[in-house]
PDB file of C-alpha atoms in Angstrom:
ATOM      1  CA  MET A   1      -0.019   0.134   0.027  1.00  0.00           C
ATOM      2  CA  LEU A   2       2.744   2.369   0.854  1.00  0.00           C
ATOM      3  CA  VAL A   3       4.555   1.627  -2.492  1.00  0.00           C
ATOM      4  CA  ILE A   4       1.188   2.644  -4.353  1.00  0.00           C
ATOM      5  CA  VAL A   5       0.975   5.776  -2.374  1.00  0.00           C
ATOM      6  CA  ALA A   6       4.373   6.706  -3.074  1.00  0.00           C
ATOM      7  CA  VAL A   7       4.027   6.157  -6.731  1.00  0.00           C
ATOM      8  CA  LEU A   8       0.805   8.189  -6.762  1.00  0.00           C
ATOM      9  CA  LEU A   9       2.672  11.137  -5.026  1.00  0.00           C
ATOM     10  CA  ALA A  10       5.568  10.893  -7.406  1.00  0.00           C
ATOM     11  CA  CYS A  11       3.184  10.938 -10.441  1.00  0.00           C
ATOM     12  CA  ALA A  12       1.152  14.076  -8.881  1.00  0.00           C
ATOM     13  CA  SER A  13       4.290  15.860  -8.245  1.00  0.00           C
ATOM     14  CA  GLY A  14       5.598  15.237 -11.833  1.00  0.00           C
ATOM     15  CA  ALA A  15       2.278  16.390 -13.147  1.00  0.00           C
ATOM     16  CA  LEU A  16       2.974  19.949 -11.336  1.00  0.00           C
ATOM     17  CA  ILE A  17       6.249  20.299 -13.153  1.00  0.00           C
ATOM     18  CA  PRO A  18       5.602  23.009 -15.847  1.00  0.00           C
ATOM     19  CA  GLU A  19       6.679  22.438 -19.190  1.00  0.00           C
ATOM     20  CA  PRO A  20       9.897  24.211 -20.440  1.00  0.00           C
ATOM     21  CA  GLU A  21       9.354  27.560 -22.284  1.00  0.00           C
ATOM     22  CA  VAL A  22      11.184  29.705 -24.568  1.00  0.00           C
ATOM     23  CA  GLN A  23      11.892  33.121 -23.581  1.00  0.00           C
ATOM     24  CA  ILE A  24      11.051  35.603 -26.330  1.00  0.00           C
ATOM     25  CA  GLN A  25      12.562  39.177 -26.540  1.00  0.00           C
ATOM     26  CA  VAL A  26      11.372  41.311 -29.587  1.00  0.00           C
ATOM     27  CA  LEU A  27      14.357  43.466 -30.495  1.00  0.00           C
ATOM     28  CA  GLU A  28      12.867  45.014 -33.527  1.00  0.00           C
ATOM     29  CA  LYS A  29       9.445  45.182 -35.089  1.00  0.00           C
ATOM     30  CA  PRO A  30       8.098  46.702 -38.190  1.00  0.00           C
ATOM     31  CA  PHE A  31       5.425  49.675 -37.906  1.00  0.00           C
ATOM     32  CA  ILE A  32       3.221  47.739 -40.353  1.00  0.00           C
ATOM     33  CA  CYS A  33       2.725  43.967 -39.920  1.00  0.00           C
ATOM     34  CA  ARG A  34       0.466  42.862 -42.940  1.00  0.00           C
ATOM     35  CA  ARG A  35       1.000  39.045 -41.842  1.00  0.00           C
ATOM     36  CA  LYS A  36       2.102  37.002 -38.777  1.00  0.00           C
ATOM     37  CA  SER A  37       3.718  33.628 -38.904  1.00  0.00           C
ATOM     38  CA  LYS A  38       1.834  30.483 -38.057  1.00  0.00           C
ATOM     39  CA  ASN A  39       2.108  26.763 -37.935  1.00  0.00           C
ATOM     40  CA  GLY A  40       2.696  25.468 -41.638  1.00  0.00           C
ATOM     41  CA  ASP A  41       4.115  28.748 -43.059  1.00  0.00           C
ATOM     42  CA  LEU A  42       7.520  28.763 -44.903  1.00  0.00           C
ATOM     43  CA  LEU A  43       9.690  31.013 -43.199  1.00  0.00           C
ATOM     44  CA  LEU A  44      12.842  32.741 -44.466  1.00  0.00           C
ATOM     45  CA  VAL A  45      15.245  33.724 -41.863  1.00  0.00           C
ATOM     46  CA  HIS A  46      18.663  35.006 -40.890  1.00  0.00           C
ATOM     47  CA  ALA A  47      19.824  33.458 -37.460  1.00  0.00           C
ATOM     48  CA  GLU A  48      22.632  33.204 -35.183  1.00  0.00           C
ATOM     49  CA  GLY A  49      22.980  30.809 -32.380  1.00  0.00           C
ATOM     50  CA  PHE A  50      25.162  31.150 -29.187  1.00  0.00           C
ATOM     51  CA  LEU A  51      25.839  28.797 -26.141  1.00  0.00           C
ATOM     52  CA  GLU A  52      24.355  30.670 -23.063  1.00  0.00           C
ATOM     53  CA  LYS A  53      26.855  29.042 -20.988  1.00  0.00           C
ATOM     54  CA  ASN A  54      29.899  30.996 -22.355  1.00  0.00           C
ATOM     55  CA  GLY A  55      28.464  32.985 -25.380  1.00  0.00           C
ATOM     56  CA  SER A  56      30.497  31.101 -27.937  1.00  0.00           C
ATOM     57  CA  ARG A  57      28.750  31.284 -31.359  1.00  0.00           C
ATOM     58  CA  PHE A  58      27.943  27.725 -33.123  1.00  0.00           C
ATOM     59  CA  HIS A  59      25.882  28.848 -35.871  1.00  0.00           C
ATOM     60  CA  SER A  60      25.426  31.841 -37.995  1.00  0.00           C
ATOM     61  CA  THR A  61      23.570  32.100 -41.550  1.00  0.00           C
ATOM     62  CA  TYR A  62      25.442  35.402 -42.079  1.00  0.00           C
ATOM     63  CA  LYS A  63      28.919  33.397 -41.828  1.00  0.00           C
ATOM     64  CA  GLU A  64      27.796  30.043 -43.495  1.00  0.00           C
ATOM     65  CA  ASN A  65      25.693  28.964 -46.645  1.00  0.00           C
ATOM     66  CA  ASN A  66      27.380  31.762 -48.399  1.00  0.00           C
ATOM     67  CA  GLY A  67      25.642  34.398 -46.194  1.00  0.00           C
ATOM     68  CA  GLN A  68      22.170  33.252 -47.566  1.00  0.00           C
ATOM     69  CA  PRO A  69      19.276  33.123 -45.166  1.00  0.00           C
ATOM     70  CA  VAL A  70      17.361  29.711 -44.903  1.00  0.00           C
ATOM     71  CA  TRP A  71      13.912  28.417 -45.527  1.00  0.00           C
ATOM     72  CA  PHE A  72      12.058  26.066 -43.231  1.00  0.00           C
ATOM     73  CA  THR A  73       8.403  25.109 -42.359  1.00  0.00           C
ATOM     74  CA  LEU A  74       7.252  26.404 -39.123  1.00  0.00           C
ATOM     75  CA  GLY A  75       5.269  23.849 -36.675  1.00  0.00           C
ATOM     76  CA  ILE A  76       6.334  20.462 -38.174  1.00  0.00           C
ATOM     77  CA  ARG A  77       9.568  19.809 -36.371  1.00  0.00           C
ATOM     78  CA  GLU A  78      11.903  20.651 -39.339  1.00  0.00           C
ATOM     79  CA  VAL A  79      13.686  22.707 -36.724  1.00  0.00           C
ATOM     80  CA  ILE A  80      14.198  22.475 -32.775  1.00  0.00           C
ATOM     81  CA  LYS A  81      10.926  22.773 -30.977  1.00  0.00           C
ATOM     82  CA  GLY A  82      12.395  26.046 -29.342  1.00  0.00           C
ATOM     83  CA  TRP A  83      12.031  27.802 -33.007  1.00  0.00           C
ATOM     84  CA  ASP A  84       8.543  26.155 -33.568  1.00  0.00           C
ATOM     85  CA  LYS A  85       7.427  27.703 -30.337  1.00  0.00           C
ATOM     86  CA  GLY A  86       9.344  31.081 -30.331  1.00  0.00           C
ATOM     87  CA  LEU A  87       8.769  32.233 -33.916  1.00  0.00           C
ATOM     88  CA  GLN A  88       4.986  32.161 -33.819  1.00  0.00           C
ATOM     89  CA  ASP A  89       3.130  35.254 -34.475  1.00  0.00           C
ATOM     90  CA  MET A  90       6.096  37.120 -36.011  1.00  0.00           C
ATOM     91  CA  CYS A  91       6.190  39.987 -38.682  1.00  0.00           C
ATOM     92  CA  VAL A  92       8.263  40.090 -41.627  1.00  0.00           C
ATOM     93  CA  GLY A  93      11.101  42.351 -40.745  1.00  0.00           C
ATOM     94  CA  GLU A  94      10.960  41.365 -37.121  1.00  0.00           C
ATOM     95  CA  LYS A  95      13.829  40.485 -35.054  1.00  0.00           C
ATOM     96  CA  ARG A  96      13.557  38.257 -32.119  1.00  0.00           C
ATOM     97  CA  LYS A  97      15.991  36.686 -29.138  1.00  0.00           C
ATOM     98  CA  LEU A  98      15.119  33.383 -28.347  1.00  0.00           C
ATOM     99  CA  ILE A  99      16.426  31.722 -25.072  1.00  0.00           C
ATOM    100  CA  VAL A 100      15.724  28.230 -25.439  1.00  0.00           C
ATOM    101  CA  PRO A 101      16.178  25.513 -22.772  1.00  0.00           C
ATOM    102  CA  PRO A 102      17.953  22.046 -23.472  1.00  0.00           C
ATOM    103  CA  ALA A 103      14.500  20.139 -23.599  1.00  0.00           C
ATOM    104  CA  LEU A 104      13.504  22.309 -26.509  1.00  0.00           C
ATOM    105  CA  ALA A 105      16.714  22.210 -28.277  1.00  0.00           C
ATOM    106  CA  TYR A 106      19.172  19.282 -28.194  1.00  0.00           C
ATOM    107  CA  GLY A 107      18.656  17.909 -24.677  1.00  0.00           C
ATOM    108  CA  LYS A 108      20.911  15.292 -23.118  1.00  0.00           C
ATOM    109  CA  GLU A 109      22.573  14.453 -26.453  1.00  0.00           C
ATOM    110  CA  GLY A 110      23.693  17.608 -27.720  1.00  0.00           C
ATOM    111  CA  LYS A 111      24.632  18.239 -31.371  1.00  0.00           C
ATOM    112  CA  GLY A 112      28.018  18.958 -33.068  1.00  0.00           C
ATOM    113  CA  LYS A 113      29.495  22.130 -31.264  1.00  0.00           C
ATOM    114  CA  ILE A 114      26.483  22.195 -28.840  1.00  0.00           C
ATOM    115  CA  PRO A 115      27.215  20.073 -25.560  1.00  0.00           C
ATOM    116  CA  PRO A 116      24.525  18.058 -23.887  1.00  0.00           C
ATOM    117  CA  GLU A 117      21.979  19.977 -21.701  1.00  0.00           C
ATOM    118  CA  SER A 118      22.871  23.341 -23.402  1.00  0.00           C
ATOM    119  CA  THR A 119      20.686  26.447 -23.018  1.00  0.00           C
ATOM    120  CA  LEU A 120      20.856  28.300 -26.423  1.00  0.00           C
ATOM    121  CA  ILE A 121      20.439  31.772 -27.620  1.00  0.00           C
ATOM    122  CA  PHE A 122      19.364  32.729 -30.913  1.00  0.00           C
ATOM    123  CA  ASN A 123      19.152  36.011 -32.549  1.00  0.00           C
ATOM    124  CA  ILE A 124      16.558  35.712 -35.527  1.00  0.00           C
ATOM    125  CA  ASP A 125      15.480  38.050 -38.385  1.00  0.00           C
ATOM    126  CA  LEU A 126      12.382  37.152 -40.450  1.00  0.00           C
ATOM    127  CA  MET A 127      12.777  38.068 -43.858  1.00  0.00           C
ATOM    128  CA  GLU A 128       9.864  36.504 -45.583  1.00  0.00           C
ATOM    129  CA  ILE A 129       6.692  34.321 -44.999  1.00  0.00           C
ATOM    130  CA  ARG A 130       5.121  32.004 -47.703  1.00  0.00           C
ATOM    131  CA  ASN A 131       2.284  29.675 -47.693  1.00  0.00           C
ATOM    132  CA  GLY A 132       3.812  26.371 -46.899  1.00  0.00           C
ATOM    133  CA  PRO A 133       3.040  22.972 -48.291  1.00  0.00           C
ATOM    134  CA  ARG A 134       1.027  22.235 -44.984  1.00  0.00           C
ATOM    135  CA  SER A 135      -0.573  25.617 -44.727  1.00  0.00           C
ATOM    136  CA  HIS A 136      -4.363  26.123 -44.242  1.00  0.00           C
ATOM    137  CA  GLU A 137      -4.258  27.897 -47.363  1.00  0.00           C
ATOM    138  CA  SER A 138      -2.705  25.043 -49.298  1.00  0.00           C
ATOM    139  CA  PHE A 139      -5.194  22.589 -47.941  1.00  0.00           C
ATOM    140  CA  GLN A 140      -8.060  24.803 -49.087  1.00  0.00           C
ATOM    141  CA  GLU A 141      -6.325  24.812 -52.747  1.00  0.00           C
ATOM    142  CA  MET A 142      -6.530  21.306 -52.823  1.00  0.00           C
ATOM    143  CA  ASP A 143      -9.860  20.585 -51.273  1.00  0.00           C
ATOM    144  CA  LEU A 144     -11.887  21.436 -54.333  1.00  0.00           C
ATOM    145  CA  ASN A 145     -15.368  20.631 -52.922  1.00  0.00           C
ATOM    146  CA  ASP A 146     -14.825  22.463 -49.445  1.00  0.00           C
ATOM    147  CA  ASP A 147     -15.662  19.182 -47.530  1.00  0.00           C
ATOM    148  CA  TRP A 148     -12.546  19.386 -45.361  1.00  0.00           C
ATOM    149  CA  LYS A 149     -11.078  16.097 -46.673  1.00  0.00           C
ATOM    150  CA  LEU A 150      -8.862  15.144 -49.809  1.00  0.00           C
ATOM    151  CA  SER A 151      -9.916  12.614 -52.118  1.00  0.00           C
ATOM    152  CA  LYS A 152      -7.211  10.676 -54.374  1.00  0.00           C
ATOM    153  CA  GLU A 153      -8.844  12.603 -57.326  1.00  0.00           C
ATOM    154  CA  GLU A 154      -8.228  15.849 -55.647  1.00  0.00           C
ATOM    155  CA  VAL A 155      -4.588  15.072 -54.788  1.00  0.00           C
ATOM    156  CA  LYS A 156      -4.206  13.684 -58.262  1.00  0.00           C
ATOM    157  CA  ALA A 157      -5.406  16.946 -59.738  1.00  0.00           C
ATOM    158  CA  TYR A 158      -3.152  19.165 -57.652  1.00  0.00           C
ATOM    159  CA  LEU A 159       0.027  16.903 -58.424  1.00  0.00           C
ATOM    160  CA  LYS A 160      -0.682  17.433 -62.107  1.00  0.00           C
ATOM    161  CA  ASN A 161      -0.878  21.146 -61.578  1.00  0.00           C
ATOM    162  CA  GLU A 162       2.150  21.371 -59.579  1.00  0.00           C
ATOM    163  CA  PHE A 163       4.081  19.433 -62.008  1.00  0.00           C
ATOM    164  CA  GLY A 164       2.895  21.275 -64.933  1.00  0.00           C
ATOM    165  CA  LYS A 165       4.007  24.474 -63.337  1.00  0.00           C
ATOM    166  CA  HIS A 166       7.362  23.096 -63.093  1.00  0.00           C
ATOM    167  CA  GLY A 167       7.692  21.763 -66.554  1.00  0.00           C
ATOM    168  CA  GLY A 168       7.229  18.008 -65.287  1.00  0.00           C
ATOM    169  CA  ASN A 169       6.016  15.463 -67.865  1.00  0.00           C
ATOM    170  CA  VAL A 170       4.358  12.527 -65.789  1.00  0.00           C
ATOM    171  CA  ASN A 171       1.722  10.428 -67.383  1.00  0.00           C
ATOM    172  CA  ASP A 172      -1.346   9.223 -65.627  1.00  0.00           C
ATOM    173  CA  THR A 173      -0.066   5.915 -64.397  1.00  0.00           C
ATOM    174  CA  ASP A 174       2.864   7.721 -62.660  1.00  0.00           C
ATOM    175  CA  HIS A 175       0.392   9.956 -61.064  1.00  0.00           C
ATOM    176  CA  GLU A 176      -1.845   7.033 -59.904  1.00  0.00           C
ATOM    177  CA  VAL A 177       1.440   5.221 -58.403  1.00  0.00           C
ATOM    178  CA  LEU A 178       2.341   8.549 -56.622  1.00  0.00           C
ATOM    179  CA  VAL A 179      -1.306   9.185 -55.251  1.00  0.00           C
ATOM    180  CA  GLU A 180      -1.414   5.474 -53.796  1.00  0.00           C
ATOM    181  CA  SER A 181       2.230   6.138 -52.123  1.00  0.00           C
ATOM    182  CA  ILE A 182       0.788   9.275 -50.485  1.00  0.00           C
ATOM    183  CA  PHE A 183      -2.417   7.704 -49.389  1.00  0.00           C
ATOM    184  CA  GLU A 184      -0.732   4.562 -48.090  1.00  0.00           C
ATOM    185  CA  LYS A 185       1.480   7.000 -45.701  1.00  0.00           C
ATOM    186  CA  GLU A 186      -1.131   9.712 -44.852  1.00  0.00           C
ATOM    187  CA  ASP A 187      -4.648   8.092 -44.745  1.00  0.00           C
ATOM    188  CA  GLU A 188      -4.175   6.798 -41.050  1.00  0.00           C
ATOM    189  CA  ASP A 189      -7.591   5.723 -40.663  1.00  0.00           C
ATOM    190  CA  ASN A 190      -7.847   4.132 -44.263  1.00  0.00           C
ATOM    191  CA  ASP A 191     -11.157   5.683 -45.296  1.00  0.00           C
ATOM    192  CA  GLY A 192      -9.978   6.731 -48.457  1.00  0.00           C
ATOM    193  CA  PHE A 193      -9.416  10.439 -47.691  1.00  0.00           C
ATOM    194  CA  ILE A 194      -6.714  12.714 -46.180  1.00  0.00           C
ATOM    195  CA  SER A 195      -8.367  14.689 -43.506  1.00  0.00           C
ATOM    196  CA  ALA A 196      -7.348  18.164 -42.332  1.00  0.00           C
ATOM    197  CA  ARG A 197      -5.645  16.421 -39.198  1.00  0.00           C
ATOM    198  CA  GLU A 198      -3.939  13.812 -41.271  1.00  0.00           C
ATOM    199  CA  PHE A 199      -2.790  16.556 -43.809  1.00  0.00           C
ATOM    200  CA  THR A 200      -0.736  18.373 -41.099  1.00  0.00           C
ATOM    201  CA  TYR A 201       2.051  15.732 -41.393  1.00  0.00           C
ATOM    202  CA  VAL A 202       4.519  16.524 -43.727  1.00  0.00           C
ATOM    203  CA  HIS A 203       5.176  14.376 -47.206  1.00  0.00           C
ATOM    204  CA  ASP A 204       7.756  15.428 -49.735  1.00  0.00           C
ATOM    205  CA  GLU A 205       5.313  15.028 -52.593  1.00  0.00           C
ATOM    206  CA  LEU A 206       2.723  17.385 -51.133  1.00  0.00           C
TER     207      LEU A 206
END
């Protein structure tokens, strides 16, 4: 009985431990903000990363990648959780400082120049926002009959259109194989449709 009580108390105390949060400092913000970032958006950013412990820089888009900013999709874990959380509702031209705890960065393992259990500091400048492959706008574009789910015919029509935009020459058989592959991976409940919820998971073809 005492063992059970101890376990229950441990679980209760564990439930009271708050989830780690990203500290956000807005360094610069444009006077006019026509659009704010949200999950599913493609963001173009310049970023510099530092170790909080000693201030050493471990990453800079200004110094790497020929000085070019980088694209990523927000909210689908293409980047660390600290970015997915800390870059929400951000305006083009806005600059933020993020202080990211280890649990929302590289945790106990670390990565490259980043030691395990490191708190990280990022200075991030948002250059551009575009509709991402998993954005609400993209789903609406594909959902031709507005029923909040995607049929194989709708996905096939979308793929044909996208291939056509980029000069791709794919025959119907290839499209059928591609669509079947997408539904095999994305149609979790096997009902023959990709729902809005299932659509939130990334897939290269879409």
